[in-house]
Coordinates of C-alpha atoms in Angstrom, one line a residue:
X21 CA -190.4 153.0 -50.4
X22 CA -190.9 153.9 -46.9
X23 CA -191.8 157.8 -48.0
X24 CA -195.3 156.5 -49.5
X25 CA -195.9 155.2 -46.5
X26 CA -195.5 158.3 -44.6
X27 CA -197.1 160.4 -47.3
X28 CA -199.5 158.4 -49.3
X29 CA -203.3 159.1 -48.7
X30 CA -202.4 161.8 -46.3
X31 CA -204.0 165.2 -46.1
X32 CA -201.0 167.6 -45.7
X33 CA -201.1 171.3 -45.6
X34 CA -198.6 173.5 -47.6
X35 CA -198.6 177.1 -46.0
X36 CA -197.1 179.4 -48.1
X37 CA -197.4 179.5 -51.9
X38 CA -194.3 180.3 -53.7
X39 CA -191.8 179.0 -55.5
X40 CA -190.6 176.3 -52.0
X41 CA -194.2 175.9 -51.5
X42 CA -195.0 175.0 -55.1
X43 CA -192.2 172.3 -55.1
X44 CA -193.5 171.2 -51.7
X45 CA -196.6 170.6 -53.2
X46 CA -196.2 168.9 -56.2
X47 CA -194.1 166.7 -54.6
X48 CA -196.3 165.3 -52.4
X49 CA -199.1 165.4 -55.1
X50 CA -196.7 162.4 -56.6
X51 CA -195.7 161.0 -53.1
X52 CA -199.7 159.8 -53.0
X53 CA -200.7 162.7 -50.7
X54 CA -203.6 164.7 -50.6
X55 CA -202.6 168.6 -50.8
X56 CA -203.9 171.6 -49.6
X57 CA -202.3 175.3 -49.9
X58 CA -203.1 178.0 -48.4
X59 CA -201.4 181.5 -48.3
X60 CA -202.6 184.9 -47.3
X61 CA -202.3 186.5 -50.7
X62 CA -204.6 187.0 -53.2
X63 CA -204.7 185.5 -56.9
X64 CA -203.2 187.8 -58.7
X65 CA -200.2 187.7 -56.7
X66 CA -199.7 184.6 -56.9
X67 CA -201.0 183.6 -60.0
X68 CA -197.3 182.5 -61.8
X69 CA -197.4 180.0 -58.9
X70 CA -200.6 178.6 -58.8
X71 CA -200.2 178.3 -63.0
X72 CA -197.1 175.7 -61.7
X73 CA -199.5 173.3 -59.2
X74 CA -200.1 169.8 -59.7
X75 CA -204.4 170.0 -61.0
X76 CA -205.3 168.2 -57.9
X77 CA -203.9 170.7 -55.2
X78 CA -206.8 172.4 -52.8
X79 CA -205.9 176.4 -53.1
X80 CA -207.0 178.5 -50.1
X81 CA -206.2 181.7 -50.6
X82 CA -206.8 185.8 -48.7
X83 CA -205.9 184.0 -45.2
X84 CA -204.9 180.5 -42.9
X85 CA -207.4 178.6 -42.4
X86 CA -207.3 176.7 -39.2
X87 CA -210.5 175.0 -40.0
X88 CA -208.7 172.8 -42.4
X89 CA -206.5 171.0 -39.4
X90 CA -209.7 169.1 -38.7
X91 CA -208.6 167.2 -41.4
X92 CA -205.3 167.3 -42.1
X93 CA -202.4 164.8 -41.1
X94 CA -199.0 166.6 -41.7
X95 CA -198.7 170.6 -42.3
X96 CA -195.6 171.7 -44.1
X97 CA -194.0 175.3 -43.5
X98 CA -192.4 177.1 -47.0
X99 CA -189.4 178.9 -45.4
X100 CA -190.8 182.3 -45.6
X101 CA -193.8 181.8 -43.4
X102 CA -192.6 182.7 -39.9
X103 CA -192.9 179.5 -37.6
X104 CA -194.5 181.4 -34.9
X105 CA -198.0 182.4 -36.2
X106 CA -201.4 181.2 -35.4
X107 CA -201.9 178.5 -37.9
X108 CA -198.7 176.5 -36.4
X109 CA -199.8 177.0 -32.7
X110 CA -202.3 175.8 -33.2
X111 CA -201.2 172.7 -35.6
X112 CA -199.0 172.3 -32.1
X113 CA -201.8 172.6 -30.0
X114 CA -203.5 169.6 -32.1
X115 CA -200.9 167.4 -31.9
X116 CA -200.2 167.3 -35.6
X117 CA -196.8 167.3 -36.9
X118 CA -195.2 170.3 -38.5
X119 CA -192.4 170.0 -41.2
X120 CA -190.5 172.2 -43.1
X121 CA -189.3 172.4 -46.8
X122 CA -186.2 171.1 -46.7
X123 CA -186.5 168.4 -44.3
X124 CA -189.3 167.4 -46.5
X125 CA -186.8 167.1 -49.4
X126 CA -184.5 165.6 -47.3
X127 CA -186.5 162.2 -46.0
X128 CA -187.3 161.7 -49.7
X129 CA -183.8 161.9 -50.8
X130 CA -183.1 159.5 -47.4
X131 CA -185.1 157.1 -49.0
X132 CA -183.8 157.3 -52.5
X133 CA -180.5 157.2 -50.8
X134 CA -180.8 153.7 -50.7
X135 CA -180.5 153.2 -54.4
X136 CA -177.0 154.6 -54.2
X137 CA -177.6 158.5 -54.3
X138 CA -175.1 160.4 -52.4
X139 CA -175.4 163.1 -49.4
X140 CA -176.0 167.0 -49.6
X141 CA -173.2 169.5 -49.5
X142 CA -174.9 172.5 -47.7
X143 CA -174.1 175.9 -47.8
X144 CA -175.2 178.8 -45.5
X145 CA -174.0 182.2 -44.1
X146 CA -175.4 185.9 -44.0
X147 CA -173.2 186.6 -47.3
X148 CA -172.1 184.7 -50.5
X149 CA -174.6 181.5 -50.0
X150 CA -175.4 181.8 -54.0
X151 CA -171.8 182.6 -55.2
X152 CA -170.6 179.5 -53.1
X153 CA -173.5 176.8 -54.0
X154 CA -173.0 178.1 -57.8
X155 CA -169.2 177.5 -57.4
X156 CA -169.3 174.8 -56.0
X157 CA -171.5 172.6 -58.2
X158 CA -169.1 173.6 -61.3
X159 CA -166.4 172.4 -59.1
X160 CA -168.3 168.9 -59.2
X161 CA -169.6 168.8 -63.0
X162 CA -166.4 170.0 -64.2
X163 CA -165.1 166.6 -61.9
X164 CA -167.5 164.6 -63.6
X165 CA -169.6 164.2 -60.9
X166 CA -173.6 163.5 -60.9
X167 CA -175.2 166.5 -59.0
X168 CA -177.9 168.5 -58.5
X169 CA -178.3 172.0 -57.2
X170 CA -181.2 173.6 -55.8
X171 CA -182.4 175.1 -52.2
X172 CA -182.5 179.0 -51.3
X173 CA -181.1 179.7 -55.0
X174 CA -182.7 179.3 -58.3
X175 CA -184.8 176.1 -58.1
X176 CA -187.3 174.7 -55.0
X177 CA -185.0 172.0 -53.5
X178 CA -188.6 170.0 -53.1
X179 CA -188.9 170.6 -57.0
X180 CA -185.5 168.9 -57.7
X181 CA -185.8 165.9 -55.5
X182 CA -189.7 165.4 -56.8
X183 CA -188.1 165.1 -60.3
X184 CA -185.5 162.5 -59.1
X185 CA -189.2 161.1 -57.1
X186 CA -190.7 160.6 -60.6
X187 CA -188.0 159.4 -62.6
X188 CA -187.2 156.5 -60.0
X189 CA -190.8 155.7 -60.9
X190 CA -189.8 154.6 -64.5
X191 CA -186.6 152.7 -63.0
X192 CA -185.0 152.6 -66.6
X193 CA -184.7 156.5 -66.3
X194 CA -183.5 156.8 -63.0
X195 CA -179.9 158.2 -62.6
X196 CA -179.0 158.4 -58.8
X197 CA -177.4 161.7 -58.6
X198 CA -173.7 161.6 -56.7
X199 CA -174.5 165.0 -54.6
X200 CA -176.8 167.6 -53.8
X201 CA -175.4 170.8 -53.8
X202 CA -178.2 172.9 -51.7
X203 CA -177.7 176.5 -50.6
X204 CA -179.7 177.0 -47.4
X205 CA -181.2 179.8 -44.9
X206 CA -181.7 180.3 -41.7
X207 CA -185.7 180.5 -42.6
X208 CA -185.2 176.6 -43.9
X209 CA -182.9 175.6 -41.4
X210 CA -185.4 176.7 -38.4
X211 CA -187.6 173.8 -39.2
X212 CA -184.4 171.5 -39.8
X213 CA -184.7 167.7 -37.7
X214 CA -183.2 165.3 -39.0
X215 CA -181.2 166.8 -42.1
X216 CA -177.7 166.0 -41.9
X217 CA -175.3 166.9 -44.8
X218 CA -172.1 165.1 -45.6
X219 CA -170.3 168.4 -45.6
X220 CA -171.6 171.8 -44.8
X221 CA -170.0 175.4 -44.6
X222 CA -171.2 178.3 -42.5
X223 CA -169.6 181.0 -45.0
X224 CA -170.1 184.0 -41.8
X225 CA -172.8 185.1 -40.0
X226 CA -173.4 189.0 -39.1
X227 CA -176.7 190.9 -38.2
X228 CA -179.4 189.8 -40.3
X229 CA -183.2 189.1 -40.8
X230 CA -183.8 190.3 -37.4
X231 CA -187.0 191.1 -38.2
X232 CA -187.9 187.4 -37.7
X233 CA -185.0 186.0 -35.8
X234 CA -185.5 188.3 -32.3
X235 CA -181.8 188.5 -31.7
X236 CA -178.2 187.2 -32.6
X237 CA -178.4 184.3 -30.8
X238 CA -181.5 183.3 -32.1
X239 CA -180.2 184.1 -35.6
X240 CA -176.6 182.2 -35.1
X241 CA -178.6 179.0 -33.4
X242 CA -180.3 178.7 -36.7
X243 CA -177.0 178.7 -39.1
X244 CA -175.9 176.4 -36.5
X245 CA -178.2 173.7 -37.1
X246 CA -177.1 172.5 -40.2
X247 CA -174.6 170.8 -38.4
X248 CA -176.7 169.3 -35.2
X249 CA -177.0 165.8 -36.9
X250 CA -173.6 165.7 -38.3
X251 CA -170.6 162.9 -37.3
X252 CA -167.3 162.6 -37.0
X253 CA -167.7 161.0 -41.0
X254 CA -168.6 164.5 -42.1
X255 CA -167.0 167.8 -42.6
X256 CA -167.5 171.5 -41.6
X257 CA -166.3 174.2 -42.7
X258 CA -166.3 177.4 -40.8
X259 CA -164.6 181.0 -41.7
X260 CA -161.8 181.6 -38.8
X261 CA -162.2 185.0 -39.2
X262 CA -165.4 185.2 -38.0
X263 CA -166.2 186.8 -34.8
X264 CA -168.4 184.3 -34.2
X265 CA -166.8 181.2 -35.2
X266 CA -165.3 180.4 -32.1
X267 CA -169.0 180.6 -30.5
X268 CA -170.5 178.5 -33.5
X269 CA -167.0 175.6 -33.3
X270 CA -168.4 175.4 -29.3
X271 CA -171.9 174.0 -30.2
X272 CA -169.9 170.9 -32.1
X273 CA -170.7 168.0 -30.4
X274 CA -167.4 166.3 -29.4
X275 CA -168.2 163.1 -31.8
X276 CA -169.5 166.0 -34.8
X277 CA -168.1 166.2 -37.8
X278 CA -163.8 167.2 -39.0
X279 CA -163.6 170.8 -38.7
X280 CA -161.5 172.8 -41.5
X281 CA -161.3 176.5 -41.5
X282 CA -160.6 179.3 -44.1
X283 CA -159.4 182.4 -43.4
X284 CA -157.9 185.7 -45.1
X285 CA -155.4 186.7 -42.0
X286 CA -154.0 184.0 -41.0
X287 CA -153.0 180.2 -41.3
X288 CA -155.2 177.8 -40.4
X289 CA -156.0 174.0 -40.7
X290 CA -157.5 173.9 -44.5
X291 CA -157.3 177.0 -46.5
X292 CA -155.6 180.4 -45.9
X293 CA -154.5 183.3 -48.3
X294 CA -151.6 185.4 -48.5
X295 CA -150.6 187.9 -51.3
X296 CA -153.0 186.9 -53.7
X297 CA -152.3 183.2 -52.8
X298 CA -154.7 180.9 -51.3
X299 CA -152.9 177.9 -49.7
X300 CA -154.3 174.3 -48.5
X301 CA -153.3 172.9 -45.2
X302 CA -154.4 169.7 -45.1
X303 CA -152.8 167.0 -43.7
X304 CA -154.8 164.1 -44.9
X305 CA -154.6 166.2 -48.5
X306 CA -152.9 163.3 -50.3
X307 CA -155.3 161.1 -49.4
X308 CA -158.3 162.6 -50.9
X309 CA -156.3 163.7 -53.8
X310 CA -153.4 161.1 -54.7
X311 CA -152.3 162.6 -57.6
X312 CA -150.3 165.1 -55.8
X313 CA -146.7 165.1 -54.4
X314 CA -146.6 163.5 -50.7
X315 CA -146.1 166.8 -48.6
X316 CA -146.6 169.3 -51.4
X317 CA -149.7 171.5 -50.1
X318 CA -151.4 173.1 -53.5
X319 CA -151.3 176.9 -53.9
X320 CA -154.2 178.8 -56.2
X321 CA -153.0 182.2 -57.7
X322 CA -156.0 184.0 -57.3
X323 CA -155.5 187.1 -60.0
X324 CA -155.7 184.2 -62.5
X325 CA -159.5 184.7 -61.0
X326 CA -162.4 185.7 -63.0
X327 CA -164.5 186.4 -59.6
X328 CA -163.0 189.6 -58.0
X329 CA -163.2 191.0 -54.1
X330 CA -162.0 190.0 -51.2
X331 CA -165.5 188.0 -50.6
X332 CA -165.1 186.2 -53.4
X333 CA -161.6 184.6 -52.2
X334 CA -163.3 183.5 -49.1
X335 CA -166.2 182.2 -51.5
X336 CA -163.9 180.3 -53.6
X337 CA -161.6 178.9 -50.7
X338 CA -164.9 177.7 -49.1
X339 CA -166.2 175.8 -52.0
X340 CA -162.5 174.2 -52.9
X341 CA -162.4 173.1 -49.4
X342 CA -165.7 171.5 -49.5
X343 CA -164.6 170.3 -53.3
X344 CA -162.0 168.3 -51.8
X345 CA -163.3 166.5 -49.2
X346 CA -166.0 165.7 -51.5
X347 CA -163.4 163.5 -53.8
X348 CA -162.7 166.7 -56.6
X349 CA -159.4 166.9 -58.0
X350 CA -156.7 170.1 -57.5
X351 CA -156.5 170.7 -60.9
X352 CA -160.8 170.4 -61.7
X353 CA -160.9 172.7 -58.3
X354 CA -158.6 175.4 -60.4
X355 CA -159.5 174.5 -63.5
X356 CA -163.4 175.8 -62.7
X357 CA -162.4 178.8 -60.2
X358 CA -160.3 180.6 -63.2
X359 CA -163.3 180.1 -65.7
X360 CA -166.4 181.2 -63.0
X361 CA -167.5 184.2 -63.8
X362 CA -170.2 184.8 -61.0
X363 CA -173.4 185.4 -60.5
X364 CA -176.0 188.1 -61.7
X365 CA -176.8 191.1 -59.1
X366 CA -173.5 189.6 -57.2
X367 CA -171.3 192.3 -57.9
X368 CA -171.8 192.3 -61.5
X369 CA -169.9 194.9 -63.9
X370 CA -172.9 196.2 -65.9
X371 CA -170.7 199.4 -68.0
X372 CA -168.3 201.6 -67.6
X373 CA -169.7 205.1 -68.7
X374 CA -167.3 208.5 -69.1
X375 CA -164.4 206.4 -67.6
X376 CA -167.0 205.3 -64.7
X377 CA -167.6 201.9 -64.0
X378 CA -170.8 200.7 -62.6
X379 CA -171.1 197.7 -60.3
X380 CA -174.6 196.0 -59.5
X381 CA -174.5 194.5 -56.2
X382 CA -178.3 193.9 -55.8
X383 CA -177.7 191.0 -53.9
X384 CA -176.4 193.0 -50.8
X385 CA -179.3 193.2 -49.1
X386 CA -177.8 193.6 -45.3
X387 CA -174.9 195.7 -44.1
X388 CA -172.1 193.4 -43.9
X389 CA -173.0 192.6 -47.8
X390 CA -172.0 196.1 -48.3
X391 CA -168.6 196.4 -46.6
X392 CA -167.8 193.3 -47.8
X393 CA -167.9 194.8 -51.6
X394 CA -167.4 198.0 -50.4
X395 CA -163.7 196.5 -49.0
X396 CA -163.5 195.0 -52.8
X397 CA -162.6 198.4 -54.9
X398 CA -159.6 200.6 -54.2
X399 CA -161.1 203.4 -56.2
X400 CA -164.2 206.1 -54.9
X401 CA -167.0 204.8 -55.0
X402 CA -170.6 206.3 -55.4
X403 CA -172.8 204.0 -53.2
X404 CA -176.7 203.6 -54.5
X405 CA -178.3 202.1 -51.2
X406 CA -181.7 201.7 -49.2
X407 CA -185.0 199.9 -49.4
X408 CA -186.5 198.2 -47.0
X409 CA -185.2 197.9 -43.3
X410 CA -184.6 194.7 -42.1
X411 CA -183.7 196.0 -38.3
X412 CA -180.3 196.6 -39.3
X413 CA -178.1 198.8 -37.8
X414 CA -176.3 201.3 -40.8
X415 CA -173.9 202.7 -38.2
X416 CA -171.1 199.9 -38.8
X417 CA -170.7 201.4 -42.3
X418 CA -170.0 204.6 -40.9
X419 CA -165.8 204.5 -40.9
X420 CA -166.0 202.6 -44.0
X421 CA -168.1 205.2 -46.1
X422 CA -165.8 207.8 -45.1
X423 CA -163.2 206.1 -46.1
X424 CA -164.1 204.9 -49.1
X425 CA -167.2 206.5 -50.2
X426 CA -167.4 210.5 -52.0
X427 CA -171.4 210.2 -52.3
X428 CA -174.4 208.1 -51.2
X429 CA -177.2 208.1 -53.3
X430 CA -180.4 207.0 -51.2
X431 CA -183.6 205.0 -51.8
X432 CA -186.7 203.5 -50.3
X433 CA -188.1 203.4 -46.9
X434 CA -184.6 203.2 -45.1
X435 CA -183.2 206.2 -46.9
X436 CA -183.9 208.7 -43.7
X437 CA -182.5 206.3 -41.4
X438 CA -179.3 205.5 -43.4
X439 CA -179.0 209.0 -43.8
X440 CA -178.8 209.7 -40.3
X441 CA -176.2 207.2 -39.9
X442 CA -173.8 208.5 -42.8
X443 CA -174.7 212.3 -43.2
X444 CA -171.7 213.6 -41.1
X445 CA -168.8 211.6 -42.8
X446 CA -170.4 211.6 -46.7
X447 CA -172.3 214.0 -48.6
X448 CA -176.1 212.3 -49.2
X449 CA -178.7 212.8 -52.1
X450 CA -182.0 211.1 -52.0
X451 CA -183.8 209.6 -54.8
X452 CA -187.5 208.1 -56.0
X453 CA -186.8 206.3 -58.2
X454 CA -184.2 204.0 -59.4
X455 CA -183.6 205.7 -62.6
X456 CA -183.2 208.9 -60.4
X457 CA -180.5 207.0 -58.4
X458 CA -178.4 206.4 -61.3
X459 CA -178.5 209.7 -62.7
X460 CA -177.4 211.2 -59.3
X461 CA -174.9 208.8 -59.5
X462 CA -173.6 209.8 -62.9
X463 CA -173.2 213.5 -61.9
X464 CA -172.0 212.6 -58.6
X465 CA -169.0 210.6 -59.8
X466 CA -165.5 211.2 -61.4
X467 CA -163.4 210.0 -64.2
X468 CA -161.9 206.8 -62.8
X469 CA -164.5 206.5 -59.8
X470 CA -166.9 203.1 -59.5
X471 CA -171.0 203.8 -58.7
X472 CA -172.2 200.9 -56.7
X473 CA -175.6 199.4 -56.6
X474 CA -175.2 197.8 -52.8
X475 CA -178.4 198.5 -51.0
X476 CA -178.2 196.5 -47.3
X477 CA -181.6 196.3 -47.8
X478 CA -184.7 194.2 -48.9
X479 CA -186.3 195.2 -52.3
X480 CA -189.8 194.8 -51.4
X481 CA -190.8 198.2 -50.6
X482 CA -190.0 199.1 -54.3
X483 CA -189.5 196.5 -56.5
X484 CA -190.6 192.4 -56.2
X485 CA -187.4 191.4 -55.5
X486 CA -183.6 191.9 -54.8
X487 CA -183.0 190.8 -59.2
X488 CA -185.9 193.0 -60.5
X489 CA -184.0 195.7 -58.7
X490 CA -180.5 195.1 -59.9
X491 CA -182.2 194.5 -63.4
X492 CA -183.6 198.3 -63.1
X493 CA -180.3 199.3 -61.7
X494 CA -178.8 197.9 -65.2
X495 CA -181.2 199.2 -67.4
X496 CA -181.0 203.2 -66.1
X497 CA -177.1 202.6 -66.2
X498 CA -177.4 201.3 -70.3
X499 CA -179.5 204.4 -71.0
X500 CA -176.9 207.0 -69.5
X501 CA -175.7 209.9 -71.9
X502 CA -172.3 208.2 -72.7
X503 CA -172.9 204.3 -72.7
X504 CA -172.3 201.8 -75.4
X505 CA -176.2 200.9 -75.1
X506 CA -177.2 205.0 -76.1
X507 CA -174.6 205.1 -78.7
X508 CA -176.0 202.3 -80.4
X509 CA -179.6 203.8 -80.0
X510 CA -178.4 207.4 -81.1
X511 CA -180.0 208.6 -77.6

């Protein structure tokens, strides 16, 4: 295979150890290559990750060590390492090529394309990346479809692909999988060349990660590269309501890939919804699916949905759409979508307490997470938000919190300036702790009201990550005066 010849007694460099970068290494461990890490933490914060290496792998830890590019062939970029620092400047300066994560994983799976394995289906967007992915795969298991999922959500995309690496090793294992379902950011997509994916969906994209990406344009360029490679033999799927969808359909090269759109206000070429029905527009519908009626477009009744939100309508027509064009039937499409029951720290009902129900939206880590579940609930809500700023700009929940919020419950390093956004339209109570947000909350809210765990922040000022948070969030909710969890305990 060609990849052993690129790889194979090379010394490569894996900056950044964590979960991508463990996958990146091992992979090339078993691609022939020699393998170095490095990453600017210490030991003990990385120590579940370095327990997961391949024996072999060189660990540099406490800093990047340009030293080692005397000797090294190919350096590989995990997706959280900004592209930017010294270490790759100076790679650049050298002349030595720099790829990233999942265009790593994506040459090896060229290659093993060969033996019959199918294209990715890529997902990005600011909001509902994980929901999407997650649906989607069901969508193709429940067809009976050969797939894989991995990327930005749950497992190291590198980590799935070296599996399918070592199984095509022992030729008698080796099941060439149909699809790869891969949710991806616009970290990963930065470092993007040659990855082109059968069918990919840009979900939205609003003000994010700015932090890293300078401004807008920069951020939006990045989502739009996972569709610089594609042809008119693939798909793309783009949310019409977007403000910046008609921006993003401009950068399609005029032999790039069949554009269908899915939108919650109007009708459009794919998928549109209407009074809790979500209807396909497809001409060439029949086609892909034969077994229905010749001119009868399909209709989903979406309160036979387990998923609830507006979001989550989007979400689901997204993935059907992609579904379809990737050979599923109608009836597997529906079949899965009224069976899903969504993701952990994704709006996830945790209890209701006292005739309050309590919502953990960990996940909503930037602000147009939050109105987009804030837009979900027709009741008052209590919001729980704040953590770490990602440059964000709280004053577009301003209208929406009067509206729809009685109390804001405030944590982390962004409380102050959240609360200078909000304090004139909401009353505001800050917190230290988690446990102290949720009994705020409790007092705070009203027979019949919702308490919302939505931060439109990062975690990592307080907690290691967006699910330890939500897992908190669940925990001080289960030992309120009043729920099922305190009954039980006599507490």
């Amino acid at each position: 295979m060609e990849m052993y010849k690129n790889y194979k007694g090379k010394h490569v460099a894996v900056v950044g150890l964590a979960r991508s970068g463990v996958g990146a290494a091992n992979l090339l461990v078993r691609l022939g290559a020699n393998v170095t890490v490095m990453d600017i933490k210490g030991h003990d914060e990385l120590a579940p990750y370095i327990a997961q290496l391949d024996p072999s792998v060189t660990i540099k830890l406490g800093r990047h060590d340009e030293e080692i590019l005397n000797a090294v062939d190919v350096v590989v970029v995990s997706p959280g390492v900004p592209p930017g620092i010294a270490i790759f400047n100076k790679a650049r300066q050298m002349g030595i090529r720099i790829v990233g994560e999942l265009e790593l994983a994506y040459q090896v799976l060229e290659e093993l394309r060969k033996t019959g394995a199918a294209g990715f289906l890529a997902i990005t967007g600011t909001n509902g990346k994980s929901t999407t992915t997650t649906l989607l795969y069901e969508i193709l298991v429940h067809s009976g479809f050969n797939a894989i999922i991995g990327g930005n959500i749950g497992k190291a995309l590198t980590e799935e692909i070296s599996k399918l690496v070592k199984d095509f090793q022992r030729p008698r294992e080796f099941v060439s999988p149909e699809y790869i379902v891969t949710e991806v950011s616009s970290f990963q997509l930065e470092s993007a060349e040659k990855f082109k994916p059968k069918v990919a969906a840009i979900l939205n994209v609003t003000p994010d990660h700015l932090d890293r990406h300078n401004t807008m344009d920069e951020y939006m360029d990045a989502k739009c590269r996972i569709f610089q490679n594609q042809d008119q033999m693939n798909f793309l799927i783009l949310n019409a309501d977007d403000p910046l969808t008609p921006k993003i359909a401009s950068k399609v090269k005029p032999m790039g890939p069949e554009i269908l759109y899915f939108s919650r206000k109007k009708q459009v070429r794919g998928a549109f919804y209407s009074n809790g029905i979500i209807t396909f527009n497809i001409p060439e519908l029949e086609v892909l699916c034969p077994e229905l009626v010749v001119n009868e477009m399909p209709v989903f009744h979406t309160n036979n949905f387990r998923i609830k939100g507006l979001h989550n309508i989007e979400n689901a027509m997204a993935a059907s759409l992609m579904a379809l064009v990737s050979g599923c039937s109608v009836s597997d499409i529906y079949a899965t979508l009224t069976s899903f029951k969504g993701l952990e720290h994704r709006l996830e009902f945790v209890e209701e307490v006292e005739g309050v129900k309590y919502f953990n939206d960990s996940k909503g880590t930037n602000i147009w997470s939050v109105v987009k579940s804030l837009e979900g609930f027709e009741e008052s809500i209590v919001l729980i938000a704040g953590g770490r700023d990602k440059a964000g700009d709280f004053s577009p929940l301003r209208d929406l919190i009067k509206e729809k919020v009685k109390a804001v419950v405030l944590i982390g390093e962004a409380a102050g300036k959240i609360k200078d956004a909000v304090k004139a339209v909401t009353e505001v109570h800050m917190a230290s702790s988690m446990e102290e947000a949720v009994a705020m909350s409790q007092k705070a809210a009203s027979y019949g009201d919702i308490v919302l765990l939505s931060p439109a922040c990062a975690s990592f000022d307080m907690f290691k990550d967006f699910e330890e948070r939500g897992t908190l969030f669940k925990e001080a909710v289960l030992r309120l005066p009043g729920s099922r969890a305190a009954a039980v305990t006599g507490k």
